[in-house]
Amino acid sequence: MLTVYGAPGWGSAIAELMLTLADVPYHFENVEGFDKPGPMQDRLLRLNPLCQVPTLQLDDGSVMTESAAIALMILDIRPELAPPQGTPERQQFWRLLIWLVANVYPTFTYADYPERFVSQAPEQLREQVIHHRKRLYVWLDEQLKATPYAFGEQLTLLDIYLCVMRTWGPRHSWFFENAPHISAIADAVCAVPKLNKVLRDNDII
Ligand SMILES: N[C@@H](CCC(=O)N[C@@H](CS)C(=O)NCC(=O)O)C(=O)O
């Protein structure tokens, strides 16, 4: 059985929810505290030189990192978790998935650990990055017109990202007021019975 290394509520929640949706069993290994020096960090560093979660160890012992790569791995076995091949929605799915991971996800690295990137005024960097993230979310929200999920009736892996990332800030009330489509999609994912346990384990509901 594959192992998900993570911490409740962190990026590993995205991997856990995607795997759960795809009916792939996994073992969760809690490495909370991995972002500070200590035994958890030493442990995760041995697997992932970036020391980030999600980090997966697959059945054959190989390591899998990067949530988008994990999404692609899952889509190989469960293609129905993306819009159907040959549709314009599928192209937009690829675009928005990669856009989210390439543009929005790194804002958390910069805002959570600004001192890694600047030696002066880390608070200023944090504030500007959070402002930038809000602008990204407003743009993304404008692309998401369908209901109840990003591509209509079909729940896709993009919806999983939106549900988890909404909990990372800005606050739920900010999304409700400024990114109502993301807010509604995240609420819809929170109501999926199959995901209930993992959502609760990660303090998402
Ligand atoms: N590109 C990576 C980003 C992963 C990432 O930034 N994870 C965060 C947690 S949500 C992390 O581990 N941060 C700790 C750090 O960067 O030290 C992915 O998509 O999986």
Tab-separated table of C-alpha atoms and ligand atoms in Angstrom:
chain	number	residue	atom	x	y	z
A	1	MET	CA	0.000	0.000	0.000
A	2	LEU	CA	1.338	3.447	-0.820
A	3	THR	CA	2.244	5.889	1.935
A	4	VAL	CA	1.259	9.561	2.055
A	5	TYR	CA	3.639	11.616	4.176
A	6	GLY	CA	1.880	14.710	5.373
A	7	ALA	CA	0.385	16.840	8.096
A	8	PRO	CA	-3.334	17.316	8.755
A	9	GLY	CA	-4.710	20.226	6.743
A	10	TRP	CA	-1.532	20.710	4.679
A	11	GLY	CA	-0.951	19.880	1.003
A	12	SER	CA	-1.052	16.189	1.797
A	13	ALA	CA	-4.816	16.664	2.238
A	14	ILE	CA	-5.037	17.262	-1.527
A	15	ALA	CA	-3.302	13.934	-2.191
A	16	GLU	CA	-5.408	12.111	0.400
A	17	LEU	CA	-8.664	13.417	-1.062
A	18	MET	CA	-7.634	12.643	-4.639
A	19	LEU	CA	-6.631	9.088	-3.686
A	20	THR	CA	-9.847	8.602	-1.734
A	21	LEU	CA	-11.920	9.787	-4.672
A	22	ALA	CA	-10.043	7.323	-6.901
A	23	ASP	CA	-10.500	4.437	-4.405
A	24	VAL	CA	-6.731	4.032	-4.027
A	25	PRO	CA	-5.920	2.798	-0.500
A	26	TYR	CA	-3.041	4.484	1.313
A	27	HIS	CA	-1.340	4.664	4.656
A	28	PHE	CA	-0.995	8.162	6.189
A	29	GLU	CA	2.289	8.938	7.916
A	30	ASN	CA	2.053	12.096	10.001
A	31	VAL	CA	5.231	14.173	9.750
A	32	GLU	CA	3.829	17.276	11.472
A	33	GLY	CA	6.644	19.693	12.327
A	34	PHE	CA	8.628	18.764	9.208
A	35	ASP	CA	9.107	22.442	8.294
A	36	LYS	CA	11.353	22.983	11.327
A	37	PRO	CA	14.620	21.260	12.158
A	38	GLY	CA	14.018	17.964	13.933
A	39	PRO	CA	13.389	14.259	13.417
A	40	MET	CA	10.342	14.775	11.140
A	41	GLN	CA	12.313	17.069	8.879
A	42	ASP	CA	15.225	14.594	8.758
A	43	ARG	CA	12.773	11.865	7.852
A	44	LEU	CA	11.058	13.775	5.059
A	45	LEU	CA	14.328	15.136	3.684
A	46	ARG	CA	15.502	11.592	3.073
A	47	LEU	CA	12.584	11.189	0.647
A	48	ASN	CA	12.132	14.676	-0.772
A	49	PRO	CA	14.992	17.179	-1.044
A	50	LEU	CA	12.440	20.034	-1.041
A	51	CYS	CA	11.080	18.696	2.258
A	52	GLN	CA	7.492	19.384	1.241
A	53	VAL	CA	4.189	17.605	1.501
A	54	PRO	CA	2.566	15.825	-0.206
A	55	THR	CA	5.328	13.259	-0.530
A	56	LEU	CA	4.281	9.745	-1.478
A	57	GLN	CA	6.148	6.466	-1.349
A	58	LEU	CA	4.684	4.065	-3.876
A	59	ASP	CA	4.319	0.286	-3.582
A	60	ASP	CA	7.619	-0.328	-5.372
A	61	GLY	CA	9.442	1.976	-2.940
A	62	SER	CA	9.809	4.838	-5.405
A	63	VAL	CA	9.043	8.401	-4.314
A	64	MET	CA	6.374	10.586	-5.883
A	65	THR	CA	6.157	14.311	-5.186
A	66	GLU	CA	4.382	17.330	-6.729
A	67	SER	CA	0.631	17.314	-6.319
A	68	ALA	CA	0.028	17.827	-10.053
A	69	ALA	CA	2.154	14.748	-10.842
A	70	ILE	CA	0.121	12.846	-8.256
A	71	ALA	CA	-3.057	14.072	-9.975
A	72	LEU	CA	-1.755	12.849	-13.345
A	73	MET	CA	-0.794	9.485	-11.840
A	74	ILE	CA	-4.339	9.128	-10.479
A	75	LEU	CA	-5.905	10.183	-13.792
A	76	ASP	CA	-4.005	7.352	-15.494
A	77	ILE	CA	-6.139	4.899	-13.546
A	78	ARG	CA	-9.273	7.034	-13.090
A	79	PRO	CA	-9.597	9.229	-16.211
A	80	GLU	CA	-13.172	10.120	-15.278
A	81	LEU	CA	-11.827	12.418	-12.554
A	82	ALA	CA	-11.123	14.945	-15.329
A	83	PRO	CA	-13.495	16.109	-18.094
A	84	PRO	CA	-13.731	13.623	-21.015
A	85	GLN	CA	-11.026	13.456	-23.671
A	86	GLY	CA	-11.718	15.489	-26.793
A	87	THR	CA	-13.796	18.127	-24.996
A	88	PRO	CA	-12.826	21.806	-24.583
A	89	GLU	CA	-13.434	21.355	-20.855
A	90	ARG	CA	-10.547	18.900	-20.678
A	91	GLN	CA	-8.129	21.454	-22.077
A	92	GLN	CA	-9.338	24.034	-19.586
A	93	PHE	CA	-8.947	21.445	-16.831
A	94	TRP	CA	-5.250	20.966	-17.710
A	95	ARG	CA	-4.776	24.685	-17.987
A	96	LEU	CA	-6.361	25.583	-14.663
A	97	LEU	CA	-4.783	22.681	-12.783
A	98	ILE	CA	-1.286	23.651	-13.914
A	99	TRP	CA	-2.056	27.352	-13.498
A	100	LEU	CA	-3.100	26.789	-9.890
A	101	VAL	CA	-0.037	24.747	-8.997
A	102	ALA	CA	2.392	26.983	-10.898
A	103	ASN	CA	1.036	30.343	-9.717
A	104	VAL	CA	-1.084	30.091	-6.586
A	105	TYR	CA	0.617	27.237	-4.730
A	106	PRO	CA	4.046	28.946	-4.543
A	107	THR	CA	2.485	32.019	-2.930
A	108	PHE	CA	2.086	29.913	0.202
A	109	THR	CA	5.796	29.084	0.209
A	110	TYR	CA	6.700	32.769	-0.133
A	111	ALA	CA	4.137	34.057	2.380
A	112	ASP	CA	4.702	31.318	4.969
A	113	TYR	CA	8.510	31.451	4.833
A	114	PRO	CA	9.399	34.956	3.537
A	115	GLU	CA	12.692	34.964	5.447
A	116	ARG	CA	13.952	32.257	3.071
A	117	PHE	CA	13.749	34.714	0.202
A	118	VAL	CA	14.655	38.139	1.605
A	119	SER	CA	17.016	39.227	4.348
A	120	GLN	CA	15.072	42.431	5.033
A	121	ALA	CA	11.380	43.290	5.431
A	122	PRO	CA	9.973	39.743	5.272
A	123	GLU	CA	6.584	41.067	6.464
A	124	GLN	CA	6.398	43.292	3.407
A	125	LEU	CA	7.052	40.343	1.127
A	126	ARG	CA	4.367	38.341	2.932
A	127	GLU	CA	1.782	41.107	2.529
A	128	GLN	CA	2.543	41.662	-1.147
A	129	VAL	CA	2.408	37.956	-1.915
A	130	ILE	CA	-0.953	37.618	-0.168
A	131	HIS	CA	-2.235	40.596	-2.160
A	132	HIS	CA	-0.978	38.930	-5.358
A	133	ARG	CA	-2.677	35.656	-4.393
A	134	LYS	CA	-5.995	37.444	-3.954
A	135	ARG	CA	-5.711	38.852	-7.467
A	136	LEU	CA	-4.967	35.368	-8.810
A	137	TYR	CA	-8.023	33.957	-7.077
A	138	VAL	CA	-10.256	36.720	-8.444
A	139	TRP	CA	-9.089	35.882	-11.976
A	140	LEU	CA	-9.553	32.158	-11.402
A	141	ASP	CA	-13.028	32.725	-10.016
A	142	GLU	CA	-14.035	34.492	-13.234
A	143	GLN	CA	-13.160	31.338	-15.185
A	144	LEU	CA	-15.389	29.125	-13.047
A	145	LYS	CA	-18.998	29.634	-14.061
A	146	ALA	CA	-20.341	26.074	-13.819
A	147	THR	CA	-22.105	24.504	-10.820
A	148	PRO	CA	-21.916	22.643	-8.548
A	149	TYR	CA	-18.295	21.855	-9.505
A	150	ALA	CA	-15.729	23.635	-11.687
A	151	PHE	CA	-16.851	21.636	-14.748
A	152	GLY	CA	-20.504	21.110	-13.870
A	153	GLU	CA	-21.986	17.875	-12.568
A	154	GLN	CA	-18.715	15.981	-12.807
A	155	LEU	CA	-16.433	16.197	-9.768
A	156	THR	CA	-12.819	16.558	-10.944
A	157	LEU	CA	-9.447	16.739	-9.240
A	158	LEU	CA	-9.410	20.526	-9.724
A	159	ASP	CA	-12.342	20.770	-7.297
A	160	ILE	CA	-10.261	18.971	-4.681
A	161	TYR	CA	-7.524	21.600	-4.917
A	162	LEU	CA	-10.039	24.435	-4.558
A	163	CYS	CA	-11.621	22.864	-1.497
A	164	VAL	CA	-8.305	22.400	0.339
A	165	MET	CA	-6.717	25.672	-0.760
A	166	ARG	CA	-9.728	27.679	0.395
A	167	THR	CA	-8.800	26.718	3.961
A	168	TRP	CA	-5.288	28.178	3.610
A	169	GLY	CA	-6.258	31.797	3.366
A	170	PRO	CA	-7.521	34.319	2.750
A	171	ARG	CA	-10.417	33.512	5.055
A	172	HIS	CA	-13.634	31.735	4.001
A	173	SER	CA	-15.450	35.079	4.274
A	174	TRP	CA	-13.011	36.602	1.759
A	175	PHE	CA	-13.759	33.822	-0.758
A	176	PHE	CA	-17.488	34.153	-0.129
A	177	GLU	CA	-17.369	37.860	-0.954
A	178	ASN	CA	-14.637	38.010	-3.622
A	179	ALA	CA	-14.487	34.550	-5.194
A	180	PRO	CA	-18.056	33.208	-4.882
A	181	HIS	CA	-17.602	30.441	-7.473
A	182	ILE	CA	-14.563	29.001	-5.675
A	183	SER	CA	-16.456	29.309	-2.411
A	184	ALA	CA	-19.488	27.409	-3.772
A	185	ILE	CA	-17.320	24.693	-5.381
A	186	ALA	CA	-15.407	24.195	-2.132
A	187	ASP	CA	-18.707	23.928	-0.230
A	188	ALA	CA	-19.946	21.340	-2.749
A	189	VAL	CA	-16.797	19.219	-2.270
A	190	CYS	CA	-17.183	19.479	1.511
A	191	ALA	CA	-20.606	17.846	1.110
A	192	VAL	CA	-19.368	14.743	-0.790
A	193	PRO	CA	-20.079	11.794	1.565
A	194	LYS	CA	-17.183	9.685	0.252
A	195	LEU	CA	-14.717	12.407	1.307
A	196	ASN	CA	-16.247	13.082	4.708
A	197	LYS	CA	-13.704	11.220	6.847
A	198	VAL	CA	-10.622	12.624	5.117
A	199	LEU	CA	-12.112	16.132	5.206
A	200	ARG	CA	-12.703	15.778	8.941
A	201	ASP	CA	-9.263	14.257	9.602
A	202	ASN	CA	-7.762	17.321	7.929
A	203	ASP	CA	-9.954	19.846	9.782
A	204	ILE	CA	-11.492	20.993	6.491
A	205	ILE	CA	-15.025	20.426	7.802
B	1	LIG	N1	4.707	22.103	-5.854
B	1	LIG	C1	4.383	21.366	-4.674
B	1	LIG	C2	4.182	22.345	-3.516
B	1	LIG	C3	4.059	21.627	-2.195
B	1	LIG	C4	4.083	22.598	-1.021
B	1	LIG	O1	4.417	23.783	-1.142
B	1	LIG	N2	3.723	22.066	0.144
B	1	LIG	C5	3.753	22.871	1.350
B	1	LIG	C6	2.634	22.473	2.283
B	1	LIG	S1	1.037	22.864	1.695
B	1	LIG	C7	5.015	22.568	2.127
B	1	LIG	O2	5.389	21.427	2.255
B	1	LIG	N3	5.634	23.606	2.684
B	1	LIG	C8	6.761	23.464	3.527
B	1	LIG	C9	8.000	24.082	2.977
B	1	LIG	O3	8.036	24.528	1.815
B	1	LIG	O4	8.955	24.125	3.756
B	1	LIG	C10	3.146	20.505	-4.903
B	1	LIG	O5	2.315	20.884	-5.759
B	1	LIG	O6	3.011	19.435	-4.287
